[in-house]
Short mmCIF file of C-alpha atoms in Angstrom, two decimals:
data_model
loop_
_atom_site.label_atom_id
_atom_site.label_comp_id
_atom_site.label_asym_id
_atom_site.label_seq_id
_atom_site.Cartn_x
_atom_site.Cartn_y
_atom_site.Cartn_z
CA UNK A 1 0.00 0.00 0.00
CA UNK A 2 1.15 3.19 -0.66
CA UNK A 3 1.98 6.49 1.50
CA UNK A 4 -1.11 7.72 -0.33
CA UNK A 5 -4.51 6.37 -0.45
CA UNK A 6 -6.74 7.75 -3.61
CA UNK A 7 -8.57 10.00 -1.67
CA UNK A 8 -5.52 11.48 -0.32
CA UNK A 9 -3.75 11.78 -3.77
CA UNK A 10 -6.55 13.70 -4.60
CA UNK A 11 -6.31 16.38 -2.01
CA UNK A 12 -3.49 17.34 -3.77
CA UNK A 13 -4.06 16.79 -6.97
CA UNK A 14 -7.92 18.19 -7.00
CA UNK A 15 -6.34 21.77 -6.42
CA UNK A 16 -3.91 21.85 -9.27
CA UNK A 17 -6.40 21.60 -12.11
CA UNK A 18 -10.11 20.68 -11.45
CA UNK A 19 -10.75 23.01 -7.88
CA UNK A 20 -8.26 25.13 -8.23
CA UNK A 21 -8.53 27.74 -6.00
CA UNK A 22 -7.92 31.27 -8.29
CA UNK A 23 -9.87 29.68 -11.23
CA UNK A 24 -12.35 27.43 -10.28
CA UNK A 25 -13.44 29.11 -6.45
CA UNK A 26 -12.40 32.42 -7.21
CA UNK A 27 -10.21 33.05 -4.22
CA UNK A 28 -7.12 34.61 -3.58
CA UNK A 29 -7.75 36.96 -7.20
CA UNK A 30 -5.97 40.13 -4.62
CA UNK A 31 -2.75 38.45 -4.96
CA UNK A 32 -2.77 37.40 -8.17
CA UNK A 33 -3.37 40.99 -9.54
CA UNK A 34 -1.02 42.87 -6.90
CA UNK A 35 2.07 40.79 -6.93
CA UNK A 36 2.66 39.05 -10.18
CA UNK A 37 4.14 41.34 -12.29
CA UNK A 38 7.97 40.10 -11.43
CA UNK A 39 8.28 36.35 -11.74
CA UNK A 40 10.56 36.09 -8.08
CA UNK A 41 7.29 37.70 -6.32
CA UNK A 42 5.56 35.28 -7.70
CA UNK A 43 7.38 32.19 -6.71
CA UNK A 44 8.32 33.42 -3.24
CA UNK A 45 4.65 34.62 -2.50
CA UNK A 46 3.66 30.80 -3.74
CA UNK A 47 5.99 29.07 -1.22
CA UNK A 48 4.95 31.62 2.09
CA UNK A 49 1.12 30.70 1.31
CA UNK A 50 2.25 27.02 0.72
CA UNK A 51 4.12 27.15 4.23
CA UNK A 52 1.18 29.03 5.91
CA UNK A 53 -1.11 27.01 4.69
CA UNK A 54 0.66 23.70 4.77
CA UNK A 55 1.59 24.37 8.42
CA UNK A 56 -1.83 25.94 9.57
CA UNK A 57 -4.18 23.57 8.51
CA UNK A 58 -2.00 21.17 10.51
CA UNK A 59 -2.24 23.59 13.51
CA UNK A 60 -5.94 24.18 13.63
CA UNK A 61 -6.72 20.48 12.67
CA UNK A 62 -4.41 19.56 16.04
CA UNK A 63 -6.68 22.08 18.02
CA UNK A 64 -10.06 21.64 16.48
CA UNK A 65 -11.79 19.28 19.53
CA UNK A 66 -10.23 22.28 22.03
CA UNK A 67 -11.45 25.56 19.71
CA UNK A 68 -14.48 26.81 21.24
CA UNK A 69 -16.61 27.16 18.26
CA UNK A 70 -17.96 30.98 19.44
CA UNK A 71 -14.04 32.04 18.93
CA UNK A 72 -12.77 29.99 16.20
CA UNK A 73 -12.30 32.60 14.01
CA UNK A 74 -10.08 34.75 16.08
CA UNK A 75 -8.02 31.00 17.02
CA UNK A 76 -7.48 30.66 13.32
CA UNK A 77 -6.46 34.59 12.79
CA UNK A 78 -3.83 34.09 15.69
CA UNK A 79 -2.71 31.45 13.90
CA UNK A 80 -2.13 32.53 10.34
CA UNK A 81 -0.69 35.74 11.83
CA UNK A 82 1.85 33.95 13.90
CA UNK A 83 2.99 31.95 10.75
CA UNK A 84 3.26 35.09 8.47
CA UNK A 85 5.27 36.70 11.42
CA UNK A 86 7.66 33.75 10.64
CA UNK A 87 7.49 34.28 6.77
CA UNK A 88 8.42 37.65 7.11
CA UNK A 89 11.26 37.47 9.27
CA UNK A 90 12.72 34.86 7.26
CA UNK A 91 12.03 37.30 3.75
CA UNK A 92 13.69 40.31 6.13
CA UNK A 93 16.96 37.92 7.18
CA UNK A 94 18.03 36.17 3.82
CA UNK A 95 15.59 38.29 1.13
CA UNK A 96 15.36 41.98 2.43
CA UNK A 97 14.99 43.79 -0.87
CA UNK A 98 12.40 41.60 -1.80
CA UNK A 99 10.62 41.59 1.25
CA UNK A 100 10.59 45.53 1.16
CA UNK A 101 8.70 44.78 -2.15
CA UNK A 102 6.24 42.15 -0.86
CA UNK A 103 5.96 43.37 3.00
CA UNK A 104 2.09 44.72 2.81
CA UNK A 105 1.27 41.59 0.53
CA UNK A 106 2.73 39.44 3.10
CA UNK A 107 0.79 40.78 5.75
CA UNK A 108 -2.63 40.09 3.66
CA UNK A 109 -1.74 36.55 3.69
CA UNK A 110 -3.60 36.81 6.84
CA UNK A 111 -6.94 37.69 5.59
CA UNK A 112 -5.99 35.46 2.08
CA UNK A 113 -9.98 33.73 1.37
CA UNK A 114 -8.21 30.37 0.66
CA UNK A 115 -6.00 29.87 4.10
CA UNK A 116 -9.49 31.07 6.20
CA UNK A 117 -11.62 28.96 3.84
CA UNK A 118 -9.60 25.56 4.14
CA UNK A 119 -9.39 26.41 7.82
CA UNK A 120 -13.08 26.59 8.10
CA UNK A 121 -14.35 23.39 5.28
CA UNK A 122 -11.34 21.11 5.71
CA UNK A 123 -9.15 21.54 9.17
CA UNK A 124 -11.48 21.71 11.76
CA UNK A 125 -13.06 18.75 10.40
CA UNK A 126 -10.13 16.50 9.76
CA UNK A 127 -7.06 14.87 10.66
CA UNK A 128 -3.52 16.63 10.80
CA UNK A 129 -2.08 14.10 7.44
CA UNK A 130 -5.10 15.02 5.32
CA UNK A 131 -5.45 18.43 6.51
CA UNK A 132 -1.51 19.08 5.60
CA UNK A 133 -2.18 17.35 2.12
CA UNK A 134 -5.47 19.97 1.48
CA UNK A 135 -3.46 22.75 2.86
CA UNK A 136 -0.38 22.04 0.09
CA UNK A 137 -2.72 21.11 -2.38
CA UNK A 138 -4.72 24.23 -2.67
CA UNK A 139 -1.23 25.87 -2.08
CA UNK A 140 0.30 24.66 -4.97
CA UNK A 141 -2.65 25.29 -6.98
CA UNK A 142 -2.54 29.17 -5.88
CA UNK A 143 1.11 28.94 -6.59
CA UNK A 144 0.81 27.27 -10.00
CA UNK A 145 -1.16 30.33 -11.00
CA UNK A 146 0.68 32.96 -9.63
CA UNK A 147 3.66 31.58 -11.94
CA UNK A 148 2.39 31.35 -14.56
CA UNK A 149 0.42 34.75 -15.00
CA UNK A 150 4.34 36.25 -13.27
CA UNK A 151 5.45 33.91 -15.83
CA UNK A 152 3.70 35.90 -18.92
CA UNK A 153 3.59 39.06 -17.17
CA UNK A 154 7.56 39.71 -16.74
CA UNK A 155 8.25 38.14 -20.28
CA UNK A 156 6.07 40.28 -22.38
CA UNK A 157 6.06 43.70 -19.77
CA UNK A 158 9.93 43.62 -19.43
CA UNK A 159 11.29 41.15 -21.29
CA UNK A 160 13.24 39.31 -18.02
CA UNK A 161 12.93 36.47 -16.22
CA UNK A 162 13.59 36.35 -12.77
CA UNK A 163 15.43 39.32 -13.66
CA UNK A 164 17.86 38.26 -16.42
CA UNK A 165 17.36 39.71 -19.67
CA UNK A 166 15.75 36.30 -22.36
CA UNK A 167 14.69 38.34 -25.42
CA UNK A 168 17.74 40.41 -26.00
CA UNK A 169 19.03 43.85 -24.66
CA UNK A 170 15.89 46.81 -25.42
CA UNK A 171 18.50 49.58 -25.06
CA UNK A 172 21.46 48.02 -27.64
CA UNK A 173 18.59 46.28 -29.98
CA UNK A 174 20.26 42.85 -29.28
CA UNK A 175 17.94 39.75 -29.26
CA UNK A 176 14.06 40.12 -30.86
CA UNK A 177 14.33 44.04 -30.36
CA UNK A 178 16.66 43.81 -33.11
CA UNK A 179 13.94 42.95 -35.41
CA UNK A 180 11.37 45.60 -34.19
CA UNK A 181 10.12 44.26 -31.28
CA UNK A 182 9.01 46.12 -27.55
CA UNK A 183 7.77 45.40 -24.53
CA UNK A 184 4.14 45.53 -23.71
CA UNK A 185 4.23 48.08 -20.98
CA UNK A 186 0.65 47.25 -20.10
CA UNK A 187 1.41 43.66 -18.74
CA UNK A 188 3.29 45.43 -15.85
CA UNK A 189 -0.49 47.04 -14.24
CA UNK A 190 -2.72 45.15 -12.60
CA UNK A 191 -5.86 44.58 -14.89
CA UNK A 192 -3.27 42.68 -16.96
CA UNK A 193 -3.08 39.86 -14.26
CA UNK A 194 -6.84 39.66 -14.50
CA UNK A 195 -6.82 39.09 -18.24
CA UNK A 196 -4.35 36.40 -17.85
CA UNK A 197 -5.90 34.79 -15.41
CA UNK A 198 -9.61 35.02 -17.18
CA UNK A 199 -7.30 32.90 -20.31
CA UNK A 200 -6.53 30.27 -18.08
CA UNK A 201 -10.05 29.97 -17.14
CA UNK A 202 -11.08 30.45 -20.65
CA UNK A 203 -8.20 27.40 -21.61
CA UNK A 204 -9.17 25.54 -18.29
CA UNK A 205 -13.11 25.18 -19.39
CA UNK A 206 -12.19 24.82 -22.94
CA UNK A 207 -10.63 21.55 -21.62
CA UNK A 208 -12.99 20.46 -19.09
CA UNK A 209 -16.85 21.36 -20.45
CA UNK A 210 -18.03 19.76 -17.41
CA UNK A 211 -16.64 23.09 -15.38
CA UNK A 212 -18.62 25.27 -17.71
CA UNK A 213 -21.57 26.82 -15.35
CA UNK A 214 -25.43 26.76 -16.81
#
């Protein structure tokens, strides 16, 4: 028998394409408009929910037969705000410039819809194993979406990944600006992100019909 039972597989797995959590719920959207025009803010925003998350549902799953139900809420707050604490001394020790950048986003992780709403329908309900494998799950499938709209943003707003320069040098025409081409300046603001992400629903139900609503 395996580490993973089906049912457990798809706690993971469920997230990452079919109830995924940005596309399919329509949580987290904040985020994924705010911080995804830079591929790095991306990926490091992706692993701090994933950790929060991960680590959280695990924490209130632990508690949930000691939780007085009137003050749940303000357990679970208390908890997600100790973990970001955490995240953001850990950006601020080996990441400081880019935790200047992502500071006020970090903070929201506290109020992020998904972490509160796997909190509420999954962790107080379940064990710690399958409330860590939800928590990661709908982690990665936040994450997977915040890279790739980062992904498209950074390519076609600056023409960098992660920073280093892919389709040439804008200022010497090296690259694909040597045949006329610029950057799209308006992939850097935020109603860009929501675009994107409306195309990956658009690709997503194109896919799966059964996702389209009446």
């Amino acid at each position: 028998m395996g580490l993973l039972s089906k049912k457990d597989t798809k706690l993971i797995t469920d997230p990452l394409a079919d109830n995924n959590p940005i596309t399919i719920q329509v949580l987290g959207i904040c985020s994924a408009l705010a911080i995804t025009a830079e591929l790095k803010a991306s990926i490091v925003m992706s692993i701090s929910v994933l950790f929060v998350l991960g680590v959280g549902n695990v924490v209130i799953s632990l508690m949930r037969n000691i939780i007085p139900s009137k003050i749940r809420i303000i357990v679970q707050l208390v908890v997600v705000a100790a973990l970001v604490i955490i995240v953001d001394q850990v950006l601020k020790a080996f990441a400081y410039e880019l935790s200047k950048t992502l500071s006020v986003f970090v903070g929201l992780i506290i109020t992020n819809c998904i972490i509160m709403g796997r909190f509420e329908a999954f962790a107080l309900g379940n064990g710690p194993w399958r409330s860590f494998l939800d928590g990661i799950g709908n982690a990665a499938g936040y994450g997977a979406i915040l890279i790739i709209v980062g992904f498209f943003r950074e390519l076609l707003g600056s023409g960098t990944l992660l920073g280093f320069k892919v389709l040439g040098d804008p200022i010497e025409k090296t690259g694909l600006y040597a045949i006329g081409y610029e950057n799209n300046g308006f992939m850097l603001l935020s109603p860009m992100a929501l675009i994107v992400v409306g195309i990956i629903i658009w690709v997503q139900r194109t896919k799966n019909k059964a996702l389209i609503e009446d």
